[in-house]
Structure formats: structure tokens, C-alpha cells
Amino acid sequence: MTKSDQFDRELLQMFTQEVGERASDIEQALLAIEDAGEADEKLRLQEQLLRTVHSLKGAAGLLQVRGVEAICHWMEEILSIAMNAQLVLDRAKLDLLLSAADAIQDAGRLLEIGEIPSPAHGESVIDDLKSAVATGADGPSGKSNPRQTAQVPVRTGDTDGSMRVSADRLDALLYRSGELLSFNAVIRRHTEDAALLREQARKLRGMGSEPAALAADIESGLRQLATSLRRDMRLMQSAATALDHEVRHARTQPFVEACKGLDRVVRDMAVASGKSAELEIRGGEIEIDRSILSGLQDSLRHLVRNAVAHGIQSPEERRKAGKPERGRVLIAAAISGDRMQVRVEDDGRGLDVVRLSNAAGEHLKEAKDEAELLRRVFEPGVSTSATVTSLSGRGIGLDIVKRNVETLRGTAEVSQVSTGGAAFTLTLPLTLAMVRVLEVMAGEHVFTIDTASVQRVMRVHAQDFATSEGRDILSTPTGPMPFVDLADWLGVRSGRSDIGHAVPAVVLDAPGGPVAVLVDAVAGERELLARPLGPRLAKVRRYSAGMVLDDGRIALLLNVAALAEAAARVRSMDGARMPRPIPAARRKVLVVDDSKYVRTLVKLILEGAGYDVAMASNGREAWEQLLDEGADMVVADVDMPSMNGFELTEAIRRSERFTNTPVVLVTGREALEDKVRGLRAGANAYLRKDQFDAQDFLETMRRVV
């Protein structure tokens, strides 16, 4: 690449960033003009907007992005005419300029994916802008007294000492700081080992005169080593904590950033439905993790749309109900302990429980059922809208909210507001990186649960199990509680050999009330680095993240919402009973994948179905294991280092010893030719990871044996 090419690429990256920022500034300025009361304030904002549009036009011209340059030119024409005549823009022109801002944002999205907008980009909007220029400025009603040019403040983002850092780089820094923190435990263990050796040397000194001097030297050296290690451990802990704090702070952004554009959503939806509504934001200054903030944006849009479409009534209805004609949607953020709560509330009609009951196919029996029924709004296909429109009625928005919030390891709840309206409360962790977790055992496997969701840990006995209304429950001092046996739910062999002994149970806070999770053992509590499972495991709802323990094992972070739903669904078939272990496995399966998270997940599924499982990280390692230890079946990824899945399959088929060994390829490749290649190589089945389903996978395993 030439220096000129590199320069042009850097300029284009800078312009792409500027287009997004300026388009947002333009939109916010237009909404502020619309909401401003005094004509002088409107004129001041119009002049500021003119400067912003002019700056973006110059940048677009420099990079020869002609579509954006043309849109800005005609926006500038309209604003210049209005400013020269000291006229306030009317609603029609504000709408037109908002459409132009949308076209600029569309151009920004094209630039982000590496496409240059065509010179004809936004052509229809440009035609409308030209027509508006041809008709002249607004009417005289908005005219005010001539005044001197207002001082337009410089954009603080350019001069406040800040700099742009890529999100990937911040993520990498955070992971490195987390790994540095984990070294603290390693040094502590080395310190303990040194102390133990010193004690052994002390005993050696008492065994006779000759080794006494040597033992004394060993003891002295180990004493110094232990002292140095303790000192270094404190220093490294201090440095790692400081680094971790700085990186976390660098990742945070004000909560109001997640609310950008929502005032536009409220405005446009209200206009489209003949309503009047405003947005209020509280707690916008609260600093939250960038990953949480970006994950919240889509959910907030759905909730705000839901509030305007379903909750806010028409001005006539609100007058009859004694409410202001203009409805209000409130978004409030607050910190509660080590969690964050976001409440989206409207002052409209509230949720129609009767219609919701009909939509869910259930009848409201008692008042206590209302809370459970309200939670049904999060289910796909359930809507309280009587008709399907472009704004609502399909019953998918709140389902998306629930899934998005669970991806962020949070929970979503809904309630009626006593004064009228509905409220949705999202409870989220403060960060998705370092998580305080409780380690629990199910069989031979370690799993983790976010301690923010843990209410308490207790032990339950056989007499504590009961049945109520066809549902297995635990009788506790605080009342009956639904439960789920973790080993049974995950399909792994339980490590409990004597069902007469007490069983550890972790009580979780859930939207529908506390639930108990029966485990084989509670291993302890610690802070671990949570790593995403990646897109290939995105559909596996039971787990939220993966964690690496000190000994190198993988511990999957359990999805608390999925656990709570499993406990609520459990029905007794033959009376409540202590869960029993699953019979031992018999067939041996070799699982081969370069992703340790995928290997761990497939291992859990297979062990739950009664298989013994061995694992390898690449084809070469798998082939060596086959030669040394053998296997009844092989489940392999395709894209791996050293030897890929196709090559491994071909090697197995060429071998006299393993030529009949079943091979199942599980891959992220979607092309038909890859599937054909896998089957020609000798694979018995070829499964795609983006369509992975545990039951289908196990059925395939049974079929190929």
C-alpha cells in the first residue's frame, strides 16, 4: 500500500466517524428547535445547525462523497434563507430536514461497512429540499427582531483532551487486566508452596548434624523467597487493580448515550398515530460499561415504541381521563448495589389484562395471577394490540427485549403503574467483564452463577420435597419454592451417590419470585473474567459466558433467567422426590474443536446422553489420541489448525483400524460444496453450527452408530 493510499484510508475512517456524529448532532438540533419556546432561541439553534451542516459539507467535498455533500448543500440553502430573513422554520421544513438527516445517517452506515455512497444517494430528499428552496422561506409569523450573530460554542468533543480508542482495543486491555488480576492467585499459591518447603527444611535440620547446615541455608533462602513473593504479590495486586480501574473507567459512557435518538422515535411515532408525547430521561449522567450501553439501545427503542403505540392515548382520550393532552414516557436509570436498574414507564392506559389473558390463551383466575400473566407479554406472538399495524400488534418487540437483556445477563420485569400506565424494569450487571460468581458442581463439571442473582445458599433434605398443584416444590421456612435440579436440567451425571443426604441448594432472585437450584456441591465464591461464547453458541440460551479457572478448566456461566423458567415449568410425574443420578456412560466419543467453549458444551450434551467423552483441540491431536486410546465415534469441527476436519476424516477412513468409526462434522461453514466435500471425505453426517440443536444432534449421533 502506498503512503497516499494509507492517507486516503485514514481520512475516510475519520470522515466515517464524523458523519455519524454530525448526523446525530443535526437530528438533536432539529428536535431542540422544535421544542424551543422563544423565537430568539429557535434562531440561535438554527444558526448553530447551519454551522454544523456547513462543516459536514466541507468534509464531504474533501473526500468527494458527493451524495452527502449535495444533501448538506441544499440543507444549507434552506437554513441560510431562513437566517438571512430571521425566520423560524415551520414544522414542514423541520420534518424535511429530519429526513435529510436520516439520509446522512444511511450514508454513514454504508461507509461503516466499506461502501462509498453513490453521487445519487438521497436523491429524493434532495429533490424535496430543492423544491423547498424554490418556494422561499417560511411565513412572517416566525419573524423576530434582527440581532447580532450569536456565538456558536465549539464542539467540546474536539477540544476537551479526549481521543478515540477502538472498542476492540479497549476490550483487549480489559481482558489483559483481568488476566493480570488472576495471576494474584497463582503467586499466592507459590507463596504457600514456599512456606511449606521451608517447614520441610526445618524438619530436615533436626535429623542430624551434617544436613543441618544445608537445611538451615534452604530454610533461610525459602524464608527470603516467601517474603519477596508476598511483597511482589502486594505490588502486582496494587498495579493490576489500578490498571483494571482505569480500563473500566475508559470503557464507561453516560447512560444518556444509550438514549440518543429516542426523542426522535417518540416524536415520529406520536405524529404517525395522531398522539402527542414527550420523552423524559433521568439518571442520564450515570456512567455505565460501554458493552452494557450498546446492548441496551435496541431494547430501549422497542420499549419506547411500545409505550407510545400501546400506552399513550390520543389527546381526546387523555382529556376525558383528566390527563394532560401530551403523554409522557420516562426512562430512569439508577444504581442498586452491584446492579443497574433501568425503568421505562409511561402515563398511558396501562396493560389490558383481559386482552392479554385472551392473547395468552389463559383466564385470569385470581388477583395473584396478574403478575404472572403480565410476564407473558415477553413471550413471542403475545400482543395486547387488537390490530396489526406498522407500529405494533405482531407480538415480537418485547420478546426481543427479553432476549437482549438475558444476553446482557440481566432480567426484565413488567408492572402496572398505580396512577395509570405500564412500567418495564430492566436489571443489569454493571459490567460484562469481571464477574463475582458462585462456583457450583454438577457431576464432574464446574458451573458459575452471578452472585448478584444469588439470595442465599441452603441445604435441603428428603422431607423438604413436596408437590403442590401438580408442581414439584421445596418447603422452606420462608414458604414453598419451585426448584430445578441442575444436573438433571443440563443432562449430566449427578455426583450425588446417597440420595438420603442433604443436598446443597442455591436460592436465586427471579422475576417471578425466588427459585432453588439443586447442585452437587458449592465450591466457593470468586471474581472471574467472563468471555463471550461467540456467535456459534449464540442460540444456546442456558449459558451466558465462559470462564477459565486457575487450573485451566472451563466453567460456563449459567443463565439465571433460563434456570428460573425451568423451575417454573417442572411438573411432577410421580410425586416429588430427591433427584437421582443418571446411569454411567458406555460409548466413548472424541470431540475435536479448536474452541474450548464449543468443546465443553458438546461434552456436556454428550455426557448427559450417556456417552464417555474425550477432547482434542485440533485434528493432529485427535489423530494421535485415536491411535493411543481409540474411540467409538468422532465429532469434529472443520476449520482447525494442524489438521482440519476434512483431513482428519480422510485419515480415519484410510486407516484399517478406524475405517468404520462414525464421524460427525459440526461446522460454521454454510456452503453446499463444503457439505459435499465433508460427505465425500467419509463423514457420516454434516451439521451446521448456526442451526445447532441439542436434540437433533443427539438424534444424529444415535442414527450414525
PDB file of C-alpha atoms in Angstrom, residues 409 432-433 435-438 446-451 530-531 533 540-547 554-560 563:
ATOM      1  CA  ARG A 409     -27.033 -11.363  31.909  1.00  0.00           C
ATOM      2  CA  LEU A 432     -19.905  -7.839  31.428  1.00  0.00           C
ATOM      3  CA  ALA A 433     -16.204  -8.458  32.032  1.00  0.00           C
ATOM      4  CA  VAL A 435     -17.959 -11.032  37.404  1.00  0.00           C
ATOM      5  CA  ARG A 436     -18.313 -12.083  41.035  1.00  0.00           C
ATOM      6  CA  VAL A 437     -19.567 -15.655  40.786  1.00  0.00           C
ATOM      7  CA  LEU A 438     -20.515 -18.643  42.896  1.00  0.00           C
ATOM      8  CA  VAL A 446     -17.907 -26.712  37.430  1.00  0.00           C
ATOM      9  CA  PHE A 447     -20.508 -24.052  36.608  1.00  0.00           C
ATOM     10  CA  THR A 448     -20.819 -20.478  37.809  1.00  0.00           C
ATOM     11  CA  ILE A 449     -23.738 -18.267  38.867  1.00  0.00           C
ATOM     12  CA  ASP A 450     -23.566 -14.473  39.072  1.00  0.00           C
ATOM     13  CA  THR A 451     -23.663 -13.656  42.811  1.00  0.00           C
ATOM     14  CA  ALA A 530     -16.234 -13.632  31.631  1.00  0.00           C
ATOM     15  CA  ARG A 531     -15.581 -14.229  27.953  1.00  0.00           C
ATOM     16  CA  LEU A 533     -19.152 -17.720  23.871  1.00  0.00           C
ATOM     17  CA  VAL A 540     -27.521 -21.831  23.441  1.00  0.00           C
ATOM     18  CA  ARG A 541     -29.641 -19.948  25.972  1.00  0.00           C
ATOM     19  CA  ARG A 542     -28.632 -21.910  29.070  1.00  0.00           C
ATOM     20  CA  TYR A 543     -25.209 -20.263  29.234  1.00  0.00           C
ATOM     21  CA  SER A 544     -24.253 -16.584  29.249  1.00  0.00           C
ATOM     22  CA  ALA A 545     -20.452 -16.700  29.078  1.00  0.00           C
ATOM     23  CA  GLY A 546     -17.378 -18.844  29.601  1.00  0.00           C
ATOM     24  CA  MET A 547     -14.757 -18.535  32.332  1.00  0.00           C
ATOM     25  CA  ILE A 554     -13.679 -24.070  31.595  1.00  0.00           C
ATOM     26  CA  ALA A 555     -16.645 -23.053  33.762  1.00  0.00           C
ATOM     27  CA  LEU A 556     -19.788 -21.944  31.924  1.00  0.00           C
ATOM     28  CA  LEU A 557     -21.785 -19.070  33.425  1.00  0.00           C
ATOM     29  CA  LEU A 558     -25.422 -20.138  33.829  1.00  0.00           C
ATOM     30  CA  ASN A 559     -28.317 -18.020  32.568  1.00  0.00           C
ATOM     31  CA  VAL A 560     -30.368 -17.233  35.681  1.00  0.00           C
ATOM     32  CA  LEU A 563     -32.938 -21.548  35.256  1.00  0.00           C
TER      33      LEU A 563
END
